[in-house]
Amino acid sequence: MPRGEKERRREVEKLTSLNLMQGNKHEIISTPSSREGQGLVTEVGSGNCKVSIGNEILVCSLRGALKAHETGYTNIVVVGDEVLVNVEDAVVETLLPRRSLLTRPDVFYTHLQQIVVANVDQVLIVASWQEPHFWPELVDRYLIAAEVNQLQAVICLNKIDLVENEGDFQNALQPYHSLDLPIIFTSAKTKKGISELQTQLHERTTVLAGLSGVGKSTLLSAVQPDINLRTGDVGSTRKYKGMGRHTTSQATLLKLEKGGAVVDTPGIREFGLANVHQSELISYFSDMSALAEACRYSNCSHVVKTNPKYG
Ligand code: GDP
């Protein structure tokens, strides 16, 4: 392990607190009225949001009835929401039913849940082989979080141009090959695996997970050269009044030209597994759960490998 890697991981673990769960799938808040267009929320600021309608971005406020509605979450309209908008007044009138939710404890009111993003289809777990060093425990956390949320997980192993020892590389990845999920090997530098990544992102809404520096924005630029992960500047803009180009938004949704969208959110980059009890963990490791059934200890965490006769 490179120098300083242990401390870096400890620091990341301290920051972790995201709790992902499903819910609120079929709720419709408010009722539709005339002059409405359907759009997709791409950023949320304080009291307003950016809605992508066709090729335009409209900065909208929220109808009072929406704000007054008790949802059980600390935020109302979130990135990824499909909404009906009164286009003339630039007001979000209706929140359409959600397919999925990622939530975590609110930063200020930790007993309440905050929605991180809605309507995501898959989690793209981006890891790099080097710089930063491959960290399987973090990949496992993301895999469990995806499973808890019933979201498809996809592993993207980037910077394969930095692989020096093929044997070490294969050994580290071997446990993931037995899982029933897509694994894409990429190098944003040599462009290897980029077309496979493009296919995986096509027509899906994908939330990105991965440490800073693993190459998420470089990969996306390889997928779509004009994409700008850092600023969330999408297409032409109308009615920008009252909302700066760089907002206080937690998450940014970027539409892909060929269909689909990616969501970058600081909220998912580094997270723990609040609300998943230790005894439940084993059920999220599909390769381990069959073996665990044969374990003779009822409260075993199956962390220590012992003689198969005894546990
Ligand atoms: P992010 O923080 O995850 O978005 O990472 P960036 O996209 O900003 O990339 C971090 C650094 O890794 C940059 O210096 C990139 O040029 C570099 N990088 C990204 N992908 C690759 C790759 O496939 N191979 C190599 N060698 N470097 C890469």
Short mmCIF file of C-alpha atoms and ligand atoms in Angstrom, two decimals:
data_model
loop_
_atom_site.label_atom_id
_atom_site.label_comp_id
_atom_site.label_asym_id
_atom_site.label_seq_id
_atom_site.Cartn_x
_atom_site.Cartn_y
_atom_site.Cartn_z
CA MET A 1 0.00 0.00 0.00
CA PRO A 2 1.50 3.41 -0.94
CA ARG A 3 2.62 5.81 1.82
CA GLY A 4 -0.23 7.83 3.28
CA GLU A 5 -2.89 5.52 1.81
CA LYS A 6 -3.98 4.21 5.24
CA GLU A 7 -4.50 7.74 6.60
CA ARG A 8 -6.39 8.75 3.45
CA ARG A 9 -8.75 5.80 3.81
CA ARG A 10 -9.31 6.54 7.50
CA GLU A 11 -10.22 10.12 6.61
CA VAL A 12 -12.70 8.95 3.98
CA GLU A 13 -14.25 6.47 6.39
CA LYS A 14 -14.81 9.29 8.90
CA LEU A 15 -16.74 11.21 6.28
CA THR A 16 -19.05 8.37 5.49
CA SER A 17 -22.68 8.65 6.46
CA LEU A 18 -24.90 8.06 3.46
CA ASN A 19 -27.87 5.84 3.99
CA LEU A 20 -29.58 4.72 0.81
CA MET A 21 -33.10 3.41 0.77
CA GLN A 22 -36.17 3.00 -1.37
CA GLY A 23 -39.51 4.65 -0.84
CA ASN A 24 -42.08 7.24 -1.82
CA LYS A 25 -42.45 5.60 -5.21
CA HIS A 26 -45.99 6.30 -6.08
CA GLU A 27 -46.75 9.67 -4.59
CA ILE A 28 -48.15 12.48 -6.74
CA ILE A 29 -48.03 15.89 -5.13
CA SER A 30 -50.35 18.61 -6.49
CA THR A 31 -52.58 18.22 -9.56
CA PRO A 32 -51.85 19.13 -13.18
CA SER A 33 -53.14 22.39 -14.70
CA SER A 34 -53.03 23.80 -18.26
CA ARG A 35 -50.00 25.42 -19.99
CA GLU A 36 -47.80 22.74 -18.56
CA GLY A 37 -44.72 21.11 -19.97
CA GLN A 38 -42.98 18.02 -18.61
CA GLY A 39 -39.36 18.35 -17.59
CA LEU A 40 -36.50 16.83 -15.66
CA VAL A 41 -34.91 18.53 -12.62
CA THR A 42 -31.16 18.87 -13.25
CA GLU A 43 -30.11 21.03 -10.26
CA VAL A 44 -31.70 22.29 -7.09
CA GLY A 45 -30.89 25.59 -5.41
CA SER A 46 -32.50 27.18 -2.41
CA GLY A 47 -36.16 27.77 -3.27
CA ASN A 48 -35.74 27.08 -7.00
CA CYS A 49 -34.49 24.48 -9.43
CA LYS A 50 -33.32 24.03 -13.00
CA VAL A 51 -35.68 22.02 -15.17
CA SER A 52 -34.64 20.63 -18.54
CA ILE A 53 -37.54 20.80 -20.99
CA GLY A 54 -36.60 19.68 -24.50
CA ASN A 55 -33.38 21.53 -25.32
CA GLU A 56 -33.95 24.30 -22.81
CA ILE A 57 -33.21 24.82 -19.15
CA LEU A 58 -35.81 26.76 -17.22
CA VAL A 59 -35.11 28.07 -13.75
CA CYS A 60 -38.31 27.52 -11.80
CA SER A 61 -39.70 28.30 -8.41
CA LEU A 62 -41.94 25.81 -6.60
CA ARG A 63 -45.70 26.12 -6.31
CA GLY A 64 -46.64 26.95 -2.71
CA ALA A 65 -48.74 23.80 -2.39
CA LEU A 66 -45.65 21.71 -3.09
CA LYS A 67 -43.70 23.41 -0.33
CA ALA A 68 -46.52 22.91 2.15
CA HIS A 69 -46.88 19.20 1.40
CA GLU A 70 -45.56 16.92 4.14
CA THR A 71 -43.35 14.30 2.46
CA GLY A 72 -41.41 12.94 5.39
CA TYR A 73 -38.17 14.15 3.78
CA THR A 74 -36.28 17.36 4.42
CA ASN A 75 -36.23 18.33 0.73
CA ILE A 76 -39.14 18.55 -1.70
CA VAL A 77 -38.01 18.54 -5.32
CA VAL A 78 -34.73 16.79 -6.06
CA VAL A 79 -32.37 16.16 -8.95
CA GLY A 80 -33.77 13.43 -11.20
CA ASP A 81 -37.40 14.34 -10.46
CA GLU A 82 -39.81 14.42 -13.37
CA VAL A 83 -42.08 17.42 -13.01
CA LEU A 84 -44.87 19.32 -14.73
CA VAL A 85 -44.05 22.99 -15.12
CA ASN A 86 -46.16 26.05 -15.81
CA VAL A 87 -43.85 27.26 -18.57
CA GLU A 88 -45.14 30.85 -18.72
CA ASP A 89 -44.65 31.50 -15.02
CA ALA A 90 -41.65 29.16 -14.64
CA VAL A 91 -43.22 27.37 -11.70
CA VAL A 92 -43.05 23.68 -10.86
CA GLU A 93 -46.66 22.62 -10.43
CA THR A 94 -46.54 18.86 -10.06
CA LEU A 95 -44.09 16.25 -8.96
CA LEU A 96 -44.56 13.02 -10.94
CA PRO A 97 -44.27 9.58 -9.29
CA ARG A 98 -40.73 8.45 -8.59
CA ARG A 99 -39.24 5.13 -9.70
CA SER A 100 -36.47 5.11 -7.11
CA LEU A 101 -34.87 7.20 -4.39
CA LEU A 102 -31.48 7.48 -2.78
CA THR A 103 -31.67 9.02 0.67
CA ARG A 104 -29.38 9.70 3.58
CA PRO A 105 -29.71 11.25 7.03
CA ASP A 106 -30.06 15.02 6.71
CA VAL A 107 -26.89 16.94 7.52
CA PHE A 108 -28.61 19.19 10.09
CA TYR A 109 -31.59 17.08 11.22
CA THR A 110 -29.94 13.69 11.43
CA HIS A 111 -33.11 11.93 12.60
CA LEU A 112 -34.75 12.90 9.27
CA GLN A 113 -33.98 11.67 5.76
CA GLN A 114 -32.81 13.83 2.88
CA ILE A 115 -33.28 12.66 -0.70
CA VAL A 116 -30.00 12.64 -2.61
CA VAL A 117 -31.41 11.86 -6.06
CA ALA A 118 -34.56 10.37 -7.62
CA ASN A 119 -35.28 8.04 -10.54
CA VAL A 120 -31.82 6.53 -10.89
CA ASP A 121 -31.55 3.21 -12.77
CA GLN A 122 -27.99 2.21 -11.96
CA VAL A 123 -24.93 3.03 -9.89
CA LEU A 124 -21.67 3.24 -11.82
CA ILE A 125 -18.93 2.39 -9.32
CA VAL A 126 -15.77 3.92 -10.70
CA ALA A 127 -12.48 2.76 -9.19
CA SER A 128 -8.94 3.17 -10.44
CA TRP A 129 -6.19 0.59 -10.34
CA GLN A 130 -3.60 3.18 -9.30
CA GLU A 131 -3.68 6.86 -8.33
CA PRO A 132 -5.68 6.37 -6.12
CA HIS A 133 -4.92 2.75 -5.32
CA PHE A 134 -7.71 0.18 -5.87
CA TRP A 135 -9.76 -0.10 -2.65
CA PRO A 136 -11.99 -3.21 -2.66
CA GLU A 137 -13.70 -2.43 0.68
CA LEU A 138 -15.08 0.80 -0.74
CA VAL A 139 -16.29 -0.98 -3.89
CA ASP A 140 -18.04 -3.49 -1.59
CA ARG A 141 -19.81 -0.66 0.26
CA TYR A 142 -21.11 0.78 -2.99
CA LEU A 143 -22.23 -2.69 -4.08
CA ILE A 144 -24.18 -3.16 -0.85
CA ALA A 145 -25.74 0.29 -1.11
CA ALA A 146 -26.87 -0.51 -4.67
CA GLU A 147 -28.33 -3.81 -3.50
CA VAL A 148 -30.14 -2.18 -0.56
CA ASN A 149 -31.72 0.23 -3.06
CA GLN A 150 -32.42 -2.47 -5.63
CA LEU A 151 -30.35 -0.60 -8.18
CA GLN A 152 -28.20 -2.24 -10.82
CA ALA A 153 -24.53 -1.89 -9.93
CA VAL A 154 -21.87 -1.62 -12.62
CA ILE A 155 -18.17 -1.64 -11.82
CA CYS A 156 -15.90 0.49 -13.98
CA LEU A 157 -12.23 -0.22 -13.36
CA ASN A 158 -10.38 2.76 -14.81
CA LYS A 159 -6.69 3.57 -15.41
CA ILE A 160 -5.93 0.07 -16.65
CA ASP A 161 -3.06 1.63 -18.59
CA LEU A 162 -1.35 1.80 -15.17
CA VAL A 163 -1.49 -1.96 -14.57
CA GLU A 164 2.08 -3.22 -14.23
CA ASN A 165 1.54 -6.69 -12.87
CA GLU A 166 -1.28 -8.52 -14.67
CA GLY A 167 -1.31 -11.30 -12.03
CA ASP A 168 -1.95 -8.88 -9.15
CA PHE A 169 -4.64 -7.16 -11.19
CA GLN A 170 -6.47 -10.42 -11.98
CA ASN A 171 -6.24 -11.61 -8.37
CA ALA A 172 -7.72 -8.36 -7.01
CA LEU A 173 -10.63 -8.49 -9.46
CA GLN A 174 -11.29 -12.22 -9.21
CA PRO A 175 -14.00 -12.01 -6.45
CA TYR A 176 -16.05 -9.57 -8.55
CA HIS A 177 -16.15 -11.85 -11.60
CA SER A 178 -18.35 -14.32 -9.72
CA LEU A 179 -21.00 -11.63 -9.11
CA ASP A 180 -23.78 -11.20 -11.61
CA LEU A 181 -22.96 -7.65 -12.68
CA PRO A 182 -21.24 -5.87 -15.56
CA ILE A 183 -17.56 -5.02 -15.12
CA ILE A 184 -16.05 -2.58 -17.58
CA PHE A 185 -12.31 -2.09 -17.86
CA THR A 186 -11.39 1.35 -19.10
CA SER A 187 -8.56 3.70 -19.72
CA ALA A 188 -9.67 7.25 -20.34
CA LYS A 189 -6.10 7.80 -21.49
CA THR A 190 -5.93 5.13 -24.22
CA LYS A 191 -9.76 5.13 -24.75
CA LYS A 192 -9.93 1.40 -24.09
CA GLY A 193 -13.41 0.31 -22.96
CA ILE A 194 -15.03 3.69 -23.72
CA SER A 195 -17.50 2.34 -26.28
CA GLU A 196 -18.56 -0.36 -23.80
CA LEU A 197 -19.11 2.35 -21.19
CA GLN A 198 -21.14 4.37 -23.70
CA THR A 199 -23.39 1.36 -24.29
CA GLN A 200 -23.86 0.84 -20.56
CA LEU A 201 -24.90 4.47 -20.01
CA HIS A 202 -27.22 4.61 -23.00
CA GLU A 203 -30.90 5.33 -22.19
CA ARG A 204 -30.31 4.91 -18.44
CA THR A 205 -30.01 7.36 -15.59
CA THR A 206 -26.74 6.60 -13.86
CA VAL A 207 -25.44 7.93 -10.58
CA LEU A 208 -21.65 8.04 -10.32
CA ALA A 209 -19.91 6.66 -7.26
CA GLY A 210 -16.18 6.75 -6.73
CA LEU A 211 -13.41 8.57 -4.97
CA SER A 212 -12.16 11.85 -6.23
CA GLY A 213 -9.31 11.32 -8.70
CA VAL A 214 -10.39 7.93 -10.07
CA GLY A 215 -11.20 9.54 -13.41
CA LYS A 216 -14.98 10.07 -13.44
CA SER A 217 -14.97 13.39 -15.28
CA THR A 218 -12.23 12.30 -17.70
CA LEU A 219 -14.22 9.17 -18.53
CA LEU A 220 -17.39 11.16 -19.14
CA SER A 221 -15.53 13.56 -21.40
CA ALA A 222 -14.35 10.51 -23.35
CA VAL A 223 -17.95 9.31 -23.60
CA GLN A 224 -19.22 12.73 -24.67
CA PRO A 225 -16.53 15.35 -25.34
CA ASP A 226 -18.67 18.45 -24.64
CA ILE A 227 -19.95 17.23 -21.28
CA ASN A 228 -18.87 19.23 -18.27
CA LEU A 229 -19.19 17.29 -15.07
CA ARG A 230 -17.83 20.04 -12.88
CA THR A 231 -20.29 22.83 -13.68
CA GLY A 232 -23.46 21.11 -14.81
CA ASP A 233 -23.83 23.54 -17.70
CA VAL A 234 -26.33 21.81 -19.97
CA GLY A 235 -27.48 23.20 -23.33
CA SER A 236 -29.06 26.58 -23.83
CA THR A 237 -30.46 28.44 -20.87
CA ARG A 238 -33.57 30.52 -20.42
CA LYS A 239 -34.73 32.54 -17.42
CA TYR A 240 -31.50 32.16 -15.50
CA LYS A 241 -32.63 34.97 -13.21
CA GLY A 242 -32.15 34.30 -9.53
CA MET A 243 -29.94 31.26 -9.94
CA GLY A 244 -26.25 31.46 -10.63
CA ARG A 245 -24.48 29.14 -13.00
CA HIS A 246 -22.83 27.47 -10.03
CA THR A 247 -25.51 26.71 -7.50
CA THR A 248 -25.45 25.28 -4.01
CA SER A 249 -26.94 22.13 -5.46
CA GLN A 250 -25.94 18.81 -3.90
CA ALA A 251 -26.21 16.98 -7.19
CA THR A 252 -26.06 17.72 -10.91
CA LEU A 253 -27.78 15.81 -13.67
CA LEU A 254 -26.29 15.90 -17.16
CA LYS A 255 -28.28 14.62 -20.10
CA LEU A 256 -26.42 12.48 -22.61
CA GLU A 257 -26.90 13.43 -26.26
CA LYS A 258 -27.62 9.86 -27.32
CA GLY A 259 -30.12 9.25 -24.52
CA GLY A 260 -29.77 8.74 -20.80
CA ALA A 261 -28.27 10.95 -18.12
CA VAL A 262 -25.56 10.90 -15.49
CA VAL A 263 -25.82 12.30 -11.99
CA ASP A 264 -22.77 13.47 -10.12
CA THR A 265 -23.34 14.00 -6.44
CA PRO A 266 -20.88 14.66 -3.66
CA GLY A 267 -23.41 12.82 -1.47
CA ILE A 268 -22.56 9.43 -2.89
CA ARG A 269 -18.84 9.68 -3.41
CA GLU A 270 -17.92 8.54 0.04
CA PHE A 271 -20.44 6.87 2.22
CA GLY A 272 -21.06 4.32 4.90
CA LEU A 273 -23.91 1.97 5.51
CA ALA A 274 -26.02 3.58 8.20
CA ASN A 275 -29.15 1.52 8.89
CA VAL A 276 -27.64 -1.74 7.62
CA HIS A 277 -27.18 -3.90 10.70
CA GLN A 278 -23.99 -5.96 10.97
CA SER A 279 -25.99 -9.20 11.04
CA GLU A 280 -27.67 -8.28 7.72
CA LEU A 281 -24.41 -7.56 5.93
CA ILE A 282 -23.74 -11.15 4.96
CA SER A 283 -26.97 -11.31 2.94
CA TYR A 284 -25.56 -8.64 0.62
CA PHE A 285 -22.47 -10.71 -0.21
CA SER A 286 -24.06 -13.24 -2.56
CA ASP A 287 -20.84 -15.24 -2.87
CA MET A 288 -20.61 -15.59 0.93
CA SER A 289 -24.22 -16.10 2.00
CA ALA A 290 -24.41 -19.78 0.94
CA LEU A 291 -21.25 -20.54 2.91
CA ALA A 292 -22.55 -18.57 5.89
CA GLU A 293 -25.58 -20.84 6.13
CA ALA A 294 -23.26 -23.72 6.92
CA CYS A 295 -21.51 -21.81 9.70
CA ARG A 296 -22.09 -23.37 13.12
CA TYR A 297 -22.00 -20.04 15.03
CA SER A 298 -25.31 -18.18 15.14
CA ASN A 299 -23.86 -14.71 15.78
CA CYS A 300 -20.78 -15.08 13.57
CA SER A 301 -19.71 -12.14 11.40
CA HIS A 302 -17.83 -14.55 9.06
CA VAL A 303 -14.85 -12.24 8.94
CA VAL A 304 -12.21 -14.69 10.18
CA LYS A 305 -11.48 -17.68 8.01
CA THR A 306 -11.26 -20.79 10.20
CA ASN A 307 -11.20 -24.51 9.72
CA PRO A 308 -14.30 -25.27 7.58
CA LYS A 309 -15.19 -27.98 10.09
CA TYR A 310 -15.72 -25.38 12.83
CA GLY A 311 -17.11 -22.23 11.20
P1 GDP B 1 -12.50 12.50 -10.82
O1 GDP B 1 -12.14 13.31 -9.61
O2 GDP B 1 -12.92 11.12 -10.44
O3 GDP B 1 -13.48 13.17 -11.71
O4 GDP B 1 -11.11 12.31 -11.63
P2 GDP B 1 -10.57 13.14 -12.89
O5 GDP B 1 -11.36 12.81 -14.11
O6 GDP B 1 -10.45 14.57 -12.51
O7 GDP B 1 -9.13 12.48 -13.08
C1 GDP B 1 -8.12 12.58 -12.10
C2 GDP B 1 -6.76 12.41 -12.79
O8 GDP B 1 -6.63 11.11 -13.35
C3 GDP B 1 -6.55 13.39 -13.96
O9 GDP B 1 -5.22 13.86 -13.90
C4 GDP B 1 -6.76 12.54 -15.19
O10 GDP B 1 -6.02 12.99 -16.31
C5 GDP B 1 -6.25 11.19 -14.72
N1 GDP B 1 -6.88 10.07 -15.42
C6 GDP B 1 -8.19 9.88 -15.64
N2 GDP B 1 -8.41 8.71 -16.28
C7 GDP B 1 -7.19 8.15 -16.49
C8 GDP B 1 -6.75 6.94 -17.08
O11 GDP B 1 -7.52 6.11 -17.59
N3 GDP B 1 -5.40 6.69 -17.06
C9 GDP B 1 -4.51 7.54 -16.50
N4 GDP B 1 -3.22 7.21 -16.53
N5 GDP B 1 -4.89 8.71 -15.93
C10 GDP B 1 -6.21 9.01 -15.92
#
